[in-house]
Amino acid sequence: MLTSLTVKDFRCLKDVSVPLTPLHVFIGPNDSGKSTILRAAHLIGEVASASTNGAWPFDRVRALFRFEERPTLQADVVDGRSLVMRHTGTGYEARVRPGGAVVAEFTQNGTSGARATGPDREVCAAIGPATFVRLNASALREPSELIPEGAEIAFQDTGAGLAGVYEAILSRGDQSFHEIAARVRTLFPTIKRLWVPTTPEKKKELAIELHDGVEVRSADMSEGLLYYLAFEALACIQRPAVILVEEPENGLHPARIAEVMKLLRGIAEDKTRPAQVLIATHSPLVVNEARPEEVTVVTRDVERGTQCTRMKDTPHFEERQKVYALGELWLSYADGRDETPLLRGLS
């Protein structure tokens, strides 16, 4: 698990350090840096997951920094631009620098380590891989290929491949599919049955039967149902170390947001195979389902760049919390620009 994330000179993040929890929510105005924080965590997860034989994959690191969508990382070491990951359980601190002679270095409990050895596999597994969940209704509707036996059960970040995932879950023979179907029937009372038919092109697609006998294929399903099914599937697939979720409220009825957050918390707090869940949101209803230490308010100005403040550290928090639920507190004192009323204690 990432216990803290420090990012310097990465896109709009000039110098940001954020303590993290197993489930963590970032909220704030548009263009404040919430998604960029998630992208930084994703990059760190990619580097960590590419580790082989306990050593930093230096060629992989160099390749990552050449990605066109990350141009600000193509800087010399002398500029001091870096991404830092910490793992407090083992004392490792790994600093990845783009460009220059030194690509990566690490320390353990303050002692420099040899560049050739790097963090061990256990540490890398605790930090990566990280995967995005940025669901798209059109992708969720598309029929998908069968997942070969023994292959990783996962869908793409947009949700593409979801039907194949459900077919694989059903084929496993455990109760997961039937338990999901039972919850779907409870939350969506018009639904009688959920199943995964085969298309004429030999692909799989999701389908439901309503109580009046009408069959609805994924192409005609509501976005809210498709999004909910995607989040349900997250609990049943092979999990990365970190799941990065952008705006889980999209397409969902407000009453379903609490159910999705319950699913995500279950993933983060699973005793046998947990995955850290980092969320970027604009929804006070999402924040309502978090704890004070799990919420970070993100703002940005031209001079200082992105700034992060834990909700529990905002002025008058204890008094305000007695009046407002956590999400309503943010909404009541947020101005959509720099959140001055919230962060400076103004009424």
Coordinates of C-alpha atoms in Angstrom, one line a residue:
M1 CA 0.0 0.0 0.0
L2 CA 1.1 3.5 -0.7
T3 CA 1.3 5.2 2.7
S4 CA 2.3 8.5 1.2
L5 CA 2.8 10.0 -2.2
T6 CA 5.2 12.8 -3.0
V7 CA 5.3 14.3 -6.4
K8 CA 7.4 17.2 -7.7
D9 CA 7.2 19.0 -11.1
F10 CA 4.8 16.5 -12.7
R11 CA 2.3 18.4 -14.8
C12 CA 0.5 20.8 -12.5
L13 CA 2.0 19.2 -9.4
K14 CA 4.9 21.4 -8.4
D15 CA 5.5 19.9 -4.9
V16 CA 2.8 17.8 -3.4
S17 CA 3.0 15.4 -0.5
V18 CA -0.1 13.5 0.5
P19 CA -0.6 10.9 3.3
L20 CA -2.8 8.1 2.0
T21 CA -5.2 5.5 3.5
P22 CA -6.4 2.2 2.2
L23 CA -9.4 4.0 0.7
H24 CA -8.7 7.7 -0.1
V25 CA -10.8 10.3 -1.8
F26 CA -9.6 13.5 -3.5
I27 CA -12.2 16.2 -4.0
G28 CA -11.9 19.8 -5.2
P29 CA -12.6 22.2 -8.1
N30 CA -12.1 21.4 -11.7
D31 CA -8.6 21.5 -13.0
S32 CA -7.1 21.4 -9.5
G33 CA -4.9 18.3 -10.0
K34 CA -7.0 15.5 -8.6
S35 CA -6.6 13.3 -11.7
T36 CA -3.0 14.2 -12.0
I37 CA -2.4 12.8 -8.6
L38 CA -4.0 9.6 -9.7
R39 CA -1.8 9.6 -12.8
A40 CA 1.3 10.0 -10.7
A41 CA 0.3 7.0 -8.6
H42 CA -0.4 5.1 -11.8
L43 CA 3.1 5.8 -13.1
I44 CA 4.7 4.7 -9.8
G45 CA 2.6 1.5 -10.0
E46 CA 3.7 0.8 -13.5
V47 CA 7.4 1.2 -12.6
A48 CA 7.0 -1.0 -9.5
S49 CA 5.1 -3.7 -11.3
A50 CA 7.7 -3.9 -14.1
S51 CA 10.3 -4.9 -11.5
T52 CA 11.9 -8.3 -12.2
N53 CA 14.1 -10.4 -9.9
G54 CA 13.9 -7.7 -7.2
A55 CA 15.7 -5.1 -9.4
W56 CA 14.5 -1.8 -10.9
P57 CA 13.7 -2.3 -14.6
F58 CA 15.8 0.6 -15.8
D59 CA 14.9 0.2 -19.5
R60 CA 11.3 0.1 -18.6
V61 CA 11.7 3.3 -16.5
R62 CA 13.3 5.1 -19.5
A63 CA 10.5 3.9 -21.8
L64 CA 7.8 5.2 -19.4
F65 CA 9.3 8.6 -19.3
R66 CA 9.2 8.9 -23.1
F67 CA 5.5 8.6 -23.2
E68 CA 4.1 11.5 -25.1
E69 CA 1.4 12.1 -22.5
R70 CA 4.1 12.7 -19.9
P71 CA 6.3 15.4 -21.5
T72 CA 7.0 17.2 -18.3
L73 CA 8.9 14.2 -17.0
Q74 CA 11.5 14.4 -19.8
A75 CA 13.7 16.5 -17.6
D76 CA 17.4 16.3 -16.5
V77 CA 18.3 15.0 -13.1
V78 CA 19.9 18.4 -12.3
D79 CA 16.4 20.0 -12.4
G80 CA 15.5 17.9 -9.4
R81 CA 12.3 16.6 -11.0
S82 CA 11.3 13.3 -9.4
L83 CA 8.5 10.9 -8.3
V84 CA 8.9 9.4 -4.8
M85 CA 7.3 6.3 -3.3
R86 CA 7.5 5.2 0.3
H87 CA 6.7 1.9 1.9
T88 CA 6.8 2.5 5.7
G89 CA 6.5 -1.2 6.5
T90 CA 10.0 -2.0 5.2
G91 CA 11.6 1.4 5.4
Y92 CA 12.1 1.7 1.6
E93 CA 12.0 5.0 -0.1
A94 CA 12.3 4.8 -3.9
R95 CA 13.0 7.9 -6.0
V96 CA 12.5 7.7 -9.7
R97 CA 14.2 10.5 -11.7
P98 CA 13.5 11.0 -15.5
G99 CA 16.5 11.4 -17.8
G100 CA 20.1 11.9 -17.0
A101 CA 22.7 9.3 -15.9
V102 CA 20.8 8.2 -12.8
V103 CA 17.4 6.8 -13.6
A104 CA 16.4 5.4 -10.2
E105 CA 17.8 5.2 -6.7
F106 CA 16.6 4.0 -3.4
T107 CA 17.3 4.2 0.3
Q108 CA 16.3 1.9 3.2
N109 CA 16.1 3.5 6.6
G110 CA 18.4 6.3 5.4
T111 CA 21.1 4.0 4.0
S112 CA 21.8 4.4 0.3
G113 CA 21.4 1.2 -1.8
A114 CA 23.2 0.1 -4.8
R115 CA 21.7 1.2 -8.1
A116 CA 21.8 -2.3 -9.5
T117 CA 19.7 -4.0 -6.8
G118 CA 16.8 -1.6 -6.1
P119 CA 13.7 -2.4 -4.0
D120 CA 12.9 -6.1 -3.6
R121 CA 9.9 -7.8 -5.2
E122 CA 7.8 -7.7 -2.0
V123 CA 8.0 -3.9 -1.9
C124 CA 7.2 -3.6 -5.6
A125 CA 4.2 -5.9 -5.2
A126 CA 2.9 -3.7 -2.3
I127 CA 3.1 -0.6 -4.5
G128 CA 2.2 -1.8 -8.0
P129 CA 0.6 -2.5 -10.4
A130 CA -2.0 0.3 -10.4
T131 CA -5.0 0.3 -12.7
F132 CA -7.3 3.1 -13.7
V133 CA -11.1 2.7 -13.7
R134 CA -12.5 5.4 -16.0
L135 CA -15.8 3.8 -17.1
N136 CA -17.3 4.6 -20.4
A137 CA -20.9 3.5 -21.2
S138 CA -20.2 2.8 -24.8
A139 CA -17.3 0.5 -23.9
L140 CA -19.4 -1.3 -21.3
R141 CA -22.1 -2.0 -23.9
E142 CA -19.7 -3.7 -26.4
P143 CA -19.7 -7.5 -26.7
S144 CA -16.4 -9.0 -25.7
E145 CA -14.2 -12.0 -26.4
L146 CA -14.0 -14.9 -24.1
I147 CA -11.2 -14.8 -21.6
P148 CA -8.9 -17.8 -22.2
E149 CA -8.7 -20.3 -19.3
G150 CA -5.8 -19.4 -17.0
A151 CA -5.6 -15.8 -18.3
E152 CA -6.0 -12.8 -16.0
I153 CA -9.7 -11.9 -15.4
A154 CA -9.9 -8.2 -15.9
F155 CA -11.5 -5.5 -18.0
Q156 CA -10.0 -2.4 -19.6
D157 CA -10.0 0.9 -17.7
T158 CA -13.0 2.0 -19.7
G159 CA -14.9 -1.1 -18.9
A160 CA -14.4 -2.8 -22.3
G161 CA -14.4 -6.5 -21.9
L162 CA -16.9 -6.5 -19.0
A163 CA -19.1 -9.2 -20.5
G164 CA -16.1 -11.5 -20.9
V165 CA -15.3 -10.9 -17.2
Y166 CA -18.8 -11.9 -16.2
E167 CA -18.6 -15.1 -18.3
A168 CA -15.3 -16.0 -16.6
I169 CA -16.8 -15.3 -13.2
L170 CA -19.7 -17.6 -14.0
S171 CA -17.4 -20.3 -15.4
R172 CA -15.4 -20.4 -12.2
G173 CA -18.2 -22.3 -10.5
D174 CA -18.2 -20.4 -7.2
Q175 CA -21.2 -18.4 -6.0
S176 CA -19.8 -15.0 -7.0
F177 CA -22.0 -14.5 -10.1
H178 CA -25.1 -15.6 -8.3
E179 CA -24.4 -13.3 -5.4
I180 CA -23.9 -10.4 -7.7
A181 CA -27.2 -11.2 -9.5
A182 CA -29.0 -11.4 -6.2
R183 CA -27.8 -7.9 -5.2
V184 CA -28.7 -6.5 -8.6
R185 CA -32.2 -7.9 -8.2
T186 CA -32.5 -6.2 -4.8
L187 CA -31.2 -2.8 -6.0
F188 CA -32.9 -2.8 -9.4
P189 CA -36.3 -4.4 -8.5
T190 CA -37.6 -4.5 -12.1
I191 CA -34.8 -7.1 -13.0
K192 CA -35.7 -10.8 -12.8
R193 CA -32.5 -12.3 -14.2
L194 CA -29.0 -11.5 -15.2
W195 CA -27.1 -13.6 -17.7
V196 CA -24.3 -13.6 -20.3
P197 CA -25.6 -14.8 -23.8
T198 CA -23.5 -15.4 -26.9
T199 CA -23.8 -13.1 -29.9
P200 CA -24.0 -14.5 -33.5
E201 CA -20.3 -13.4 -33.8
K202 CA -19.5 -15.8 -30.9
K203 CA -18.8 -13.0 -28.4
K204 CA -20.3 -12.5 -25.0
E205 CA -22.6 -9.7 -23.9
L206 CA -24.5 -8.9 -20.8
A207 CA -28.3 -9.2 -20.7
I208 CA -31.2 -8.9 -18.2
E209 CA -34.7 -10.2 -18.1
L210 CA -37.4 -7.9 -16.6
H211 CA -40.3 -9.3 -14.5
D212 CA -42.6 -8.6 -17.4
G213 CA -40.6 -10.9 -19.6
V214 CA -38.8 -8.3 -21.7
E215 CA -35.2 -9.1 -22.4
V216 CA -32.7 -6.2 -22.5
R217 CA -29.2 -6.6 -24.0
S218 CA -26.3 -4.4 -22.9
A219 CA -26.7 -2.1 -25.9
D220 CA -30.0 -1.0 -24.4
M221 CA -29.2 -1.1 -20.7
S222 CA -29.2 2.0 -18.6
E223 CA -25.8 3.5 -17.9
G224 CA -26.4 3.3 -14.1
L225 CA -26.8 -0.5 -14.3
L226 CA -23.8 -1.0 -16.5
Y227 CA -21.6 1.1 -14.2
Y228 CA -22.9 -0.7 -11.1
L229 CA -22.1 -4.1 -12.8
A230 CA -18.6 -2.9 -13.5
F231 CA -17.9 -2.0 -9.9
E232 CA -19.4 -5.3 -8.7
A233 CA -17.0 -7.1 -11.0
L234 CA -14.0 -5.3 -9.5
A235 CA -14.6 -7.3 -6.3
C236 CA -14.2 -10.6 -8.2
I237 CA -11.3 -10.1 -10.6
Q238 CA -7.6 -10.3 -10.1
R239 CA -6.7 -7.2 -8.1
P240 CA -3.8 -4.9 -8.7
A241 CA -2.1 -3.3 -5.7
V242 CA -3.8 0.1 -6.4
I243 CA -7.2 0.8 -8.1
L244 CA -7.5 4.4 -9.3
V245 CA -11.2 5.5 -9.8
E246 CA -12.2 8.7 -11.5
E247 CA -15.7 10.0 -10.7
P248 CA -17.4 6.8 -9.5
E249 CA -20.6 8.8 -9.3
N250 CA -21.0 9.1 -13.0
G251 CA -24.2 7.6 -14.4
L252 CA -25.4 6.4 -11.0
H253 CA -28.6 7.3 -9.2
P254 CA -27.6 9.0 -5.9
A255 CA -29.0 6.1 -4.0
R256 CA -26.5 3.7 -5.7
I257 CA -23.5 5.8 -4.9
A258 CA -23.4 4.5 -1.3
E259 CA -23.6 1.0 -2.6
V260 CA -20.7 1.5 -5.0
M261 CA -18.6 3.1 -2.2
K262 CA -19.5 0.1 0.0
L263 CA -18.1 -2.2 -2.7
L264 CA -14.9 -0.1 -3.0
R265 CA -14.4 -0.1 0.7
G266 CA -14.8 -3.8 0.8
I267 CA -12.0 -4.2 -1.8
A268 CA -9.7 -1.8 0.2
E269 CA -10.4 -3.6 3.5
D270 CA -10.4 -7.1 2.3
K271 CA -8.5 -9.3 4.8
T272 CA -7.1 -11.7 2.2
R273 CA -6.5 -9.7 -1.0
P274 CA -6.9 -6.0 -0.4
A275 CA -6.3 -3.4 -3.1
Q276 CA -5.7 0.3 -2.2
V277 CA -8.5 2.4 -3.7
L278 CA -7.8 6.1 -4.6
I279 CA -10.7 8.1 -5.9
A280 CA -11.0 11.5 -7.6
T281 CA -14.6 12.9 -7.4
H282 CA -16.8 16.0 -7.5
S283 CA -19.6 14.3 -5.5
P284 CA -20.4 15.2 -1.9
L285 CA -22.3 11.9 -1.8
V286 CA -19.0 10.0 -2.4
V287 CA -17.3 12.0 0.3
N288 CA -20.2 11.2 2.7
E289 CA -19.2 7.6 2.6
A290 CA -15.6 8.4 3.6
R291 CA -14.0 9.1 7.0
P292 CA -12.3 12.5 7.8
E293 CA -8.8 11.1 7.5
E294 CA -9.7 9.5 4.1
V295 CA -10.5 12.8 2.3
T296 CA -8.1 15.3 0.8
V297 CA -9.2 18.6 -0.6
V298 CA -7.2 19.5 -3.7
T299 CA -6.9 23.1 -5.0
R300 CA -4.5 24.9 -7.3
D301 CA -3.3 28.4 -7.9
V302 CA -0.8 29.8 -10.5
E303 CA 2.0 30.5 -8.1
R304 CA 2.0 27.5 -5.8
G305 CA 0.5 24.9 -8.1
T306 CA -1.6 22.1 -6.6
Q307 CA -2.1 22.1 -2.8
C308 CA -3.5 19.2 -0.8
T309 CA -5.2 19.6 2.6
R310 CA -6.8 16.7 4.6
M311 CA -10.4 17.5 5.4
K312 CA -9.8 16.8 9.1
D313 CA -7.1 19.5 9.1
T314 CA -9.3 22.3 7.8
P315 CA -10.2 25.1 10.2
H316 CA -13.0 24.6 12.7
F317 CA -13.4 21.0 11.4
E318 CA -14.6 19.6 14.8
E319 CA -17.3 22.2 15.1
R320 CA -18.4 22.0 11.5
Q321 CA -18.6 18.2 11.6
K322 CA -21.2 18.4 14.3
V323 CA -23.5 20.2 11.9
Y324 CA -22.7 18.7 8.5
A325 CA -22.0 15.3 7.0
L326 CA -18.6 15.2 5.5
G327 CA -19.7 15.8 1.9
E328 CA -22.1 18.5 2.9
L329 CA -19.4 20.2 4.9
W330 CA -17.3 20.4 1.7
L331 CA -20.3 21.5 -0.4
S332 CA -21.3 24.2 2.1
Y333 CA -17.9 25.8 2.3
A334 CA -16.6 25.2 -1.3
D335 CA -16.6 28.0 -3.8
G336 CA -15.5 25.9 -6.8
R337 CA -12.3 28.0 -7.3
D338 CA -9.8 27.9 -4.4
E339 CA -12.2 26.7 -1.6
T340 CA -11.2 29.6 0.5
P341 CA -14.2 29.4 2.9
L342 CA -13.3 25.9 3.7
L343 CA -9.5 26.1 3.8
R344 CA -9.2 29.5 5.6
G345 CA -12.1 29.0 8.0
L346 CA -14.3 31.7 6.5
S347 CA -18.1 31.5 7.0

